[in-house]
Rosetta silent file (secondary structure, phi, psi, omega in degrees, C-alpha in Angstrom):
SEQUENCE: MKRIEKPESLKVAARGEIKKLLITGQWERGVLYSANTFADRLGVSRTPVREALLELSAEGYLVAQDGKGFRIKELSEKEVRDFFETRRMIELYVIERVAAHLTIAETDELRTHQQRMRASFTIDDKVAFLDADKAFHLHLIHCHQNRHLTSVMNNIRDLISILGHEAIICEGRSERVLAEHQAVIDAIERRDAAQAVAAMRAHLEITENFLVAQIRSFVGE
SCORE:     score description
SCORE:     0.000 S_00000001
   1 L     0.000  132.839  179.472   38.101  134.468   26.436 S_00000001
   2 L  -102.876  170.242 -172.541   37.426  133.688   23.166 S_00000001
   3 L   -84.130  134.968  163.324   38.454  130.805   21.279 S_00000001
   4 L  -106.721  143.237 -179.478   40.502  130.673   18.195 S_00000001
   5 L  -131.564  128.025  166.330   39.938  128.974   15.203 S_00000001
   6 L    64.267   42.692 -171.791   41.888  128.210   12.258 S_00000001
   7 L   -62.922  165.221  168.981   44.173  131.537   12.694 S_00000001
   8 L   -71.211  -45.189 -179.128   46.776  132.090    9.732 S_00000001
   9 L  -148.759  118.041  176.890   49.362  132.053   12.681 S_00000001
  10 L   -72.381  -24.809 -161.583   48.253  130.405   15.942 S_00000001
  11 L   -97.756  -26.273 -148.610   51.447  132.177   17.972 S_00000001
  12 H   -88.668  -34.050  176.382   50.533  136.051   16.036 S_00000001
  13 H   -48.648  -41.994 -167.934   46.558  134.592   17.392 S_00000001
  14 H   -96.790  -41.657  165.636   47.542  134.048   20.627 S_00000001
  15 H   -61.556  -48.415  178.691   49.727  137.006   21.102 S_00000001
  16 H   -54.557  -46.630  170.206   47.037  139.082   20.190 S_00000001
  17 H   -73.551  -50.688  163.997   44.436  137.681   22.545 S_00000001
  18 H   -38.422  -51.603  176.045   46.754  137.570   25.447 S_00000001
  19 H   -54.493  -45.205 -170.030   47.634  141.113   24.911 S_00000001
  20 H   -70.624  -29.800  166.329   44.125  142.093   24.984 S_00000001
  21 H   -64.191  -37.433 -160.566   43.757  140.619   28.595 S_00000001
  22 H   -61.735  -49.814 -159.209   46.926  142.339   29.491 S_00000001
  23 L  -113.517   19.039  164.281   45.768  145.657   28.502 S_00000001
  24 L  -100.080   -6.997  164.276   41.942  145.285   29.659 S_00000001
  25 L    70.597   60.231  177.538   43.371  144.656   32.930 S_00000001
  26 L  -102.600   -9.019  167.682   42.195  141.047   33.015 S_00000001
  27 L   -91.450  152.979  162.026   45.413  139.656   34.299 S_00000001
  28 L  -109.209  150.525 -178.135   45.934  140.192   37.977 S_00000001
  29 L   -44.953  137.341  144.904   49.050  142.133   39.603 S_00000001
  30 L    86.538   -8.407 -167.158   51.450  139.703   41.128 S_00000001
  31 L  -101.768  122.630  163.800   49.534  136.225   39.864 S_00000001
  32 L  -105.319  144.461 -174.449   51.874  133.840   38.138 S_00000001
  33 E  -122.601  166.989 -178.199   50.441  132.385   34.949 S_00000001
  34 L  -126.352  154.627 -178.247   51.915  129.308   32.994 S_00000001
  35 H   -48.638  -45.325  178.779   51.278  128.819   29.292 S_00000001
  36 H   -38.183  -36.797  179.776   49.294  125.783   29.810 S_00000001
  37 H   -63.782  -74.810 -177.175   46.516  128.241   31.591 S_00000001
  38 H   -32.594  -54.614 -179.271   46.649  130.092   27.938 S_00000001
  39 H   -27.262  -69.377 -178.100   46.994  126.826   26.186 S_00000001
  40 H   -68.330  -32.641 -179.439   43.931  125.631   27.392 S_00000001
  41 L  -113.529   35.981  153.740   41.455  128.378   27.091 S_00000001
  42 L  -114.905  -14.646 -175.105   42.320  129.500   23.534 S_00000001
  43 L    58.207   33.080  169.071   42.225  125.720   22.576 S_00000001
  44 L   -84.745  149.673  156.836   45.753  125.826   21.215 S_00000001
  45 L   -63.648  147.946  170.924   49.013  124.124   21.722 S_00000001
  46 H   -43.282  -48.300 -160.997   51.513  125.350   24.081 S_00000001
  47 H   -54.962  -80.652 -169.240   54.124  125.929   21.679 S_00000001
  48 H   -47.483  -48.133 -158.452   52.546  129.174   19.898 S_00000001
  49 H   -62.730  -39.539 -147.226   51.095  130.077   23.321 S_00000001
  50 H  -104.604   -2.662  169.849   54.531  130.009   25.199 S_00000001
  51 H   -79.847  -54.183 -177.884   55.960  131.797   21.947 S_00000001
  52 H   -42.808  -71.636  166.652   53.572  134.440   22.375 S_00000001
  53 H   -27.177  -54.825  165.763   54.301  135.024   26.190 S_00000001
  54 H   -39.891  -68.617 -169.799   58.032  135.306   25.095 S_00000001
  55 H   -47.624  -66.584 -171.589   57.225  137.932   22.624 S_00000001
  56 H   -58.375  -44.542  150.053   55.331  139.900   24.824 S_00000001
  57 H   -23.066  -70.857  174.250   58.056  139.526   27.723 S_00000001
  58 H   -40.783  -40.134  177.587   60.377  140.776   25.400 S_00000001
  59 L   -89.553   11.685  168.854   58.549  143.902   24.605 S_00000001
  60 L    97.249  -13.089 -167.974   58.126  144.602   28.212 S_00000001
  61 L   -86.613  -30.875  177.056   54.620  143.531   29.173 S_00000001
  62 E  -136.399 -174.731  177.492   55.550  140.433   31.306 S_00000001
  63 E  -149.714  143.065  179.546   58.501  138.699   32.821 S_00000001
  64 E   -75.448  149.061  148.513   59.275  134.747   32.706 S_00000001
  65 L  -121.478   97.168 -143.641   59.801  133.173   35.776 S_00000001
  66 L    57.165   26.221 -148.285   62.063  130.711   35.875 S_00000001
  67 L    33.625   34.772 -166.340   60.418  128.597   33.521 S_00000001
  68 L  -106.515  -43.181  179.281   57.495  128.359   36.037 S_00000001
  69 L   158.840 -170.038 -168.954   55.128  130.815   34.186 S_00000001
  70 E  -114.952  134.900  167.166   54.447  134.572   33.557 S_00000001
  71 E  -119.172  163.498  157.318   53.746  137.527   35.498 S_00000001
  72 E   -43.293  150.350 -174.046   52.758  140.812   34.605 S_00000001
  73 L   -96.697  139.409  171.855   56.039  143.131   34.726 S_00000001
  74 L   -75.945  133.119  179.796   55.819  145.788   37.622 S_00000001
  75 L   -90.066  137.997 -173.642   56.572  149.389   36.094 S_00000001
  76 L  -100.167  172.212  179.576   59.147  151.259   38.412 S_00000001
  77 H   -62.658  -39.228 -178.743   58.510  154.868   39.177 S_00000001
  78 H   -73.207  -40.461 -168.030   61.540  155.797   36.544 S_00000001
  79 H   -57.667  -41.928 -179.789   59.929  153.593   33.687 S_00000001
  80 H   -57.905  -48.294 -165.252   56.450  155.774   34.701 S_00000001
  81 H   -80.504  -39.251 -171.165   58.641  159.004   34.170 S_00000001
  82 H   -64.473  -44.033 -166.617   60.323  157.888   31.024 S_00000001
  83 H   -47.537  -31.277 -164.639   56.774  157.018   29.581 S_00000001
  84 H  -100.984  -21.693  171.906   55.548  160.472   30.412 S_00000001
  85 H   -77.687  -59.486 -162.752   58.694  162.581   29.373 S_00000001
  86 H   -57.388  -65.739  177.784   58.470  160.617   26.120 S_00000001
  87 H   -37.465  -35.620 -171.558   54.251  161.570   25.815 S_00000001
  88 H   -82.616  -50.400 -179.212   54.924  165.113   26.614 S_00000001
  89 H   -79.032   -6.336  165.041   57.542  165.727   23.597 S_00000001
  90 H  -104.150  -38.334 -165.862   55.093  164.120   21.138 S_00000001
  91 H   -84.922    2.648  178.923   51.520  165.187   22.081 S_00000001
  92 H   -87.717  -30.883  176.734   52.742  168.659   23.417 S_00000001
  93 H   -66.806  -43.012 -161.794   54.648  168.905   19.884 S_00000001
  94 H   -82.523  -73.221  177.939   51.431  167.478   18.116 S_00000001
  95 H   -40.097  -37.250  175.189   48.788  169.582   19.714 S_00000001
  96 H   -57.264  -43.073 -158.989   50.719  172.982   19.378 S_00000001
  97 H   -89.232  -16.112 -178.404   50.746  172.462   15.392 S_00000001
  98 H  -112.669    4.862  168.589   46.883  170.849   14.952 S_00000001
  99 H   -62.078  -44.482  168.450   45.144  172.798   17.522 S_00000001
 100 L   -71.937   21.938 -156.667   44.124  175.838   15.230 S_00000001
 101 L  -143.335  -15.023 -175.536   43.878  173.657   12.333 S_00000001
 102 L   -63.319  159.825 -172.979   41.497  170.784   13.047 S_00000001
 103 L  -103.255  171.764 -164.380   38.702  170.616   10.735 S_00000001
 104 H   -50.109  -61.710  177.936   35.158  170.500   11.830 S_00000001
 105 H   -51.844  -38.346  173.139   35.156  166.693   11.481 S_00000001
 106 H   -76.934  -39.999  159.556   38.240  165.931   13.359 S_00000001
 107 H   -47.698  -27.873  166.168   37.227  168.182   16.027 S_00000001
 108 H   -74.363  -36.253  158.830   33.777  166.319   16.279 S_00000001
 109 H   -33.824  -65.435 -153.390   35.889  162.994   16.631 S_00000001
 110 H   -73.521  -26.020 -175.093   37.496  164.318   19.479 S_00000001
 111 H   -88.904  -30.674  166.430   34.119  165.331   21.358 S_00000001
 112 H   -46.377  -55.297 -163.886   32.738  161.637   20.197 S_00000001
 113 H   -78.862  -15.271 -178.087   35.496  159.780   22.347 S_00000001
 114 H   -73.540  -51.968 -179.378   35.058  162.301   24.836 S_00000001
 115 H   -80.161  -22.821  173.225   31.042  161.167   25.239 S_00000001
 116 H   -50.454  -36.080  161.995   32.475  157.987   24.910 S_00000001
 117 H   -75.432  -57.069 -171.930   34.253  158.332   28.293 S_00000001
 118 H   -52.446  -36.964  178.205   31.364  159.905   29.755 S_00000001
 119 H   -65.471  -31.443  175.981   28.880  157.035   28.799 S_00000001
 120 H   -82.412  -23.610  174.998   31.547  154.563   30.277 S_00000001
 121 H   -85.231  -37.854 -176.392   31.777  156.237   33.507 S_00000001
 122 H   -66.751  -18.864  165.802   28.216  156.399   33.872 S_00000001
 123 L  -129.438   78.420  172.875   27.909  152.587   33.830 S_00000001
 124 L    -6.769   74.467  157.402   31.408  151.995   35.284 S_00000001
 125 L  -113.090  115.780  168.413   33.172  150.177   32.349 S_00000001
 126 H   -70.996  -31.991  172.790   36.455  150.728   32.951 S_00000001
 127 H   -43.053  -55.774 -148.556   37.549  148.660   29.560 S_00000001
 128 H   -87.106  -55.202 -167.830   35.326  150.904   27.437 S_00000001
 129 H   -47.242  -41.288 -178.863   36.392  154.368   29.524 S_00000001
 130 H   -58.677  -45.486 -158.391   39.940  153.225   28.827 S_00000001
 131 H   -87.118  -27.524 -161.554   39.681  152.436   25.471 S_00000001
 132 H   -97.393  -37.759  166.276   38.026  155.517   24.842 S_00000001
 133 H   -52.012  -64.870 -161.902   40.898  157.745   26.518 S_00000001
 134 H   -58.316  -65.622  177.610   43.429  156.164   24.417 S_00000001
 135 H   -35.019  -43.337 -176.633   41.311  157.029   21.141 S_00000001
 136 H   -50.888  -52.811 -173.701   40.804  160.301   22.527 S_00000001
 137 H   -69.019  -74.507 -170.376   44.717  160.873   23.001 S_00000001
 138 H   -50.911  -35.913  171.743   45.601  158.691   19.620 S_00000001
 139 H   -26.090  -87.502  158.061   42.782  160.883   17.870 S_00000001
 140 H   -12.659  -58.368 -172.242   45.226  164.083   18.049 S_00000001
 141 H   -97.999   -6.114  160.316   48.220  162.323   16.483 S_00000001
 142 H   -55.988  -67.987 -170.259   46.303  160.559   13.638 S_00000001
 143 L   -41.342  -26.095 -167.767   45.446  164.409   12.710 S_00000001
 144 L   -94.163   -0.421  169.264   49.368  165.206   12.610 S_00000001
 145 L    52.377   48.160 -172.126   49.454  162.544   10.190 S_00000001
 146 L  -146.587  107.657 -168.740   52.676  161.270   10.879 S_00000001
 147 L   -96.330   27.983  175.129   52.398  157.367   11.725 S_00000001
 148 L  -115.993   -2.669  165.553   55.768  156.594   13.332 S_00000001
 149 L   -84.094  -32.757 -155.319   54.673  159.032   16.178 S_00000001
 150 H   -84.052  -38.007  158.432   51.366  157.253   16.168 S_00000001
 151 H   -40.022  -52.418 -179.264   53.507  153.657   16.353 S_00000001
 152 H   -69.502  -42.680 -160.266   55.472  155.041   19.605 S_00000001
 153 H   -65.383  -63.377  178.511   52.040  156.178   21.153 S_00000001
 154 H   -33.993  -38.220  179.194   50.567  153.131   20.615 S_00000001
 155 H   -78.109  -68.757 -175.457   53.206  150.916   22.243 S_00000001
 156 H   -56.416  -46.417 -173.996   53.436  153.571   25.177 S_00000001
 157 H   -84.689  -10.633  169.025   49.788  153.792   26.034 S_00000001
 158 H  -103.053   32.141  165.436   49.149  150.126   26.034 S_00000001
 159 H   -99.349  -42.915 -173.167   52.251  149.516   28.331 S_00000001
 160 L   -93.363   13.395  170.976   50.858  152.333   30.745 S_00000001
 161 H   -74.808  -24.795 -162.911   47.228  150.676   30.543 S_00000001
 162 H   -77.849  -39.331  152.038   48.228  148.137   32.709 S_00000001
 163 H   -55.397  -33.050  173.733   48.459  150.526   35.580 S_00000001
 164 H   -33.632  -49.719 -157.904   45.802  152.213   34.133 S_00000001
 165 H   -77.639  -44.932  171.517   43.193  150.169   34.954 S_00000001
 166 H   -54.617  -77.814  179.836   44.098  150.152   38.773 S_00000001
 167 H   -16.118  -75.846  168.086   44.465  153.965   38.469 S_00000001
 168 L   -69.582    1.860  156.461   40.914  154.860   37.762 S_00000001
 169 L   -76.583  -38.267  162.885   39.188  152.806   40.293 S_00000001
 170 L   -19.239  122.178  165.800   40.574  155.833   42.682 S_00000001
 171 L   -66.416  132.204  163.895   37.746  157.911   43.535 S_00000001
 172 L   101.405  -20.292  161.933   37.203  160.908   41.989 S_00000001
 173 H   -29.467  -78.926  170.802   40.276  159.982   39.147 S_00000001
 174 H   -35.997  -41.494  166.459   37.868  159.470   36.316 S_00000001
 175 H   -79.776  -22.075  172.384   35.864  162.545   36.585 S_00000001
 176 H   -54.450  -31.574 -163.909   39.115  164.439   36.922 S_00000001
 177 H   -79.713  -60.098 -163.453   40.290  162.843   33.441 S_00000001
 178 H   -68.001  -33.179  174.482   36.963  163.994   31.745 S_00000001
 179 H   -47.377  -67.004 -160.584   37.534  167.922   33.274 S_00000001
 180 H   -47.895  -45.489 -166.346   40.991  167.722   31.947 S_00000001
 181 H   -80.558  -62.408  156.241   40.184  166.442   28.451 S_00000001
 182 H   -27.660  -30.489  178.112   37.302  168.985   28.473 S_00000001
 183 H   -79.119  -55.223 -167.355   39.995  171.933   28.972 S_00000001
 184 H   -49.669  -61.075 -174.383   41.772  170.454   25.964 S_00000001
 185 H   -60.549  -18.145  178.591   38.587  170.225   23.603 S_00000001
 186 H   -81.481  -56.474 -179.008   37.751  174.051   24.793 S_00000001
 187 H   -75.881    2.918  159.722   40.745  175.669   23.789 S_00000001
 188 H   -81.734  -41.190  167.549   40.867  173.736   20.519 S_00000001
 189 H   -45.327  -50.583 -162.783   37.117  175.087   19.814 S_00000001
 190 L   -91.195   10.802 -161.486   38.589  178.384   20.551 S_00000001
 191 L     5.823   49.522  162.916   41.559  177.597   18.648 S_00000001
 192 L   -62.716   63.586 -170.128   44.034  178.677   20.957 S_00000001
 193 H   -59.724  -17.112 -164.984   46.692  176.461   20.295 S_00000001
 194 H   -79.831  -47.485  168.829   48.985  177.998   23.370 S_00000001
 195 H   -51.078  -52.542  122.554   45.859  176.947   25.856 S_00000001
 196 H    24.192  -87.615 -150.484   45.816  173.844   23.960 S_00000001
 197 H   -72.340  -41.527  172.676   49.106  172.924   24.755 S_00000001
 198 H   -75.780  -18.021  172.932   48.820  173.951   28.551 S_00000001
 199 H   -79.305  -30.118  177.290   45.757  171.985   29.139 S_00000001
 200 H   -70.629  -51.417 -171.915   47.397  168.830   27.635 S_00000001
 201 H   -57.902  -40.469  160.630   50.469  169.338   29.666 S_00000001
 202 H   -32.171  -57.594 -178.385   48.475  169.730   32.743 S_00000001
 203 H   -72.454  -25.287 -178.626   46.872  166.695   32.029 S_00000001
 204 H   -61.986  -55.183 -168.389   49.822  164.866   31.587 S_00000001
 205 H   -75.900  -33.960 -165.668   51.504  165.866   34.785 S_00000001
 206 H   -73.814  -43.993 -176.112   48.661  165.418   36.682 S_00000001
 207 H   -72.400  -28.139 -166.995   47.976  161.639   35.166 S_00000001
 208 H   -76.717  -60.112 -174.730   51.863  161.021   35.752 S_00000001
 209 H   -85.222   -2.224  177.461   52.208  161.822   39.434 S_00000001
 210 H   -80.176  -57.237 -164.443   48.761  160.115   40.150 S_00000001
 211 H   -77.066  -15.672  158.260   50.443  156.732   38.533 S_00000001
 212 L   -83.870   -5.433  159.054   53.546  157.185   40.274 S_00000001
 213 H   -73.913  -35.515  176.942   51.614  157.629   43.525 S_00000001
 214 H   -73.525    5.057 -148.916   49.913  154.424   42.712 S_00000001
 215 H  -112.346  -74.010 -171.465   53.620  152.735   41.829 S_00000001
 216 H   -71.778  -16.505  171.316   54.330  153.670   45.805 S_00000001
 217 H  -102.941   37.929  143.549   51.565  152.516   47.246 S_00000001
 218 H  -101.117  -25.714  157.891   51.923  149.330   45.564 S_00000001
 219 H   -51.199  -38.248 -160.388   55.522  149.291   47.169 S_00000001
 220 L   -98.451   -6.012  174.089   54.375  149.720   50.562 S_00000001
 221 L   -42.299    0.000    0.000   51.329  146.984   50.307 S_00000001
């Protein structure tokens, strides 16, 4: 973990580093972490670290355990369903409006994110794979030029990424994600908005059901 040196705000810096660990899958599910653990690793005092952890708890990333520490919040099936309901409302709305109008440069950037995903898959870099996957989806939102939708999507993607790292470990899922993304790109290249919407809808529904299946398997552990 990178050591924080002379930040403008220790709490903000600590929050950024701790959240990075969360969304890149470096916290273990079910493990209790103390504020002192992160204070020592970041080289700062306990107070700003605890404030950062409390903020992340309020935002739904962590759960405080009776003053003993913090653990990753377990997402319920209902929460995942709610996330994907929101994603469909945003992403299907956006892709319907931008699919037939993306510039060459905007389409090329979408291909670049897909290529990054393929390269990450080849070397089994799950963090880079999910980062490129997030960039793929957010790029379409950026093209719609609505910063409020971008903000909502960023938050949803960060929260769901906690499950995402465990999900893509499952055999075959990464390859399917790549194929589902390619179907979206193919429709956009044909400027077929209806097919782009259908491809994105299928991708989101498959991903939702896959993550719900993961939650059910956790419950059965």
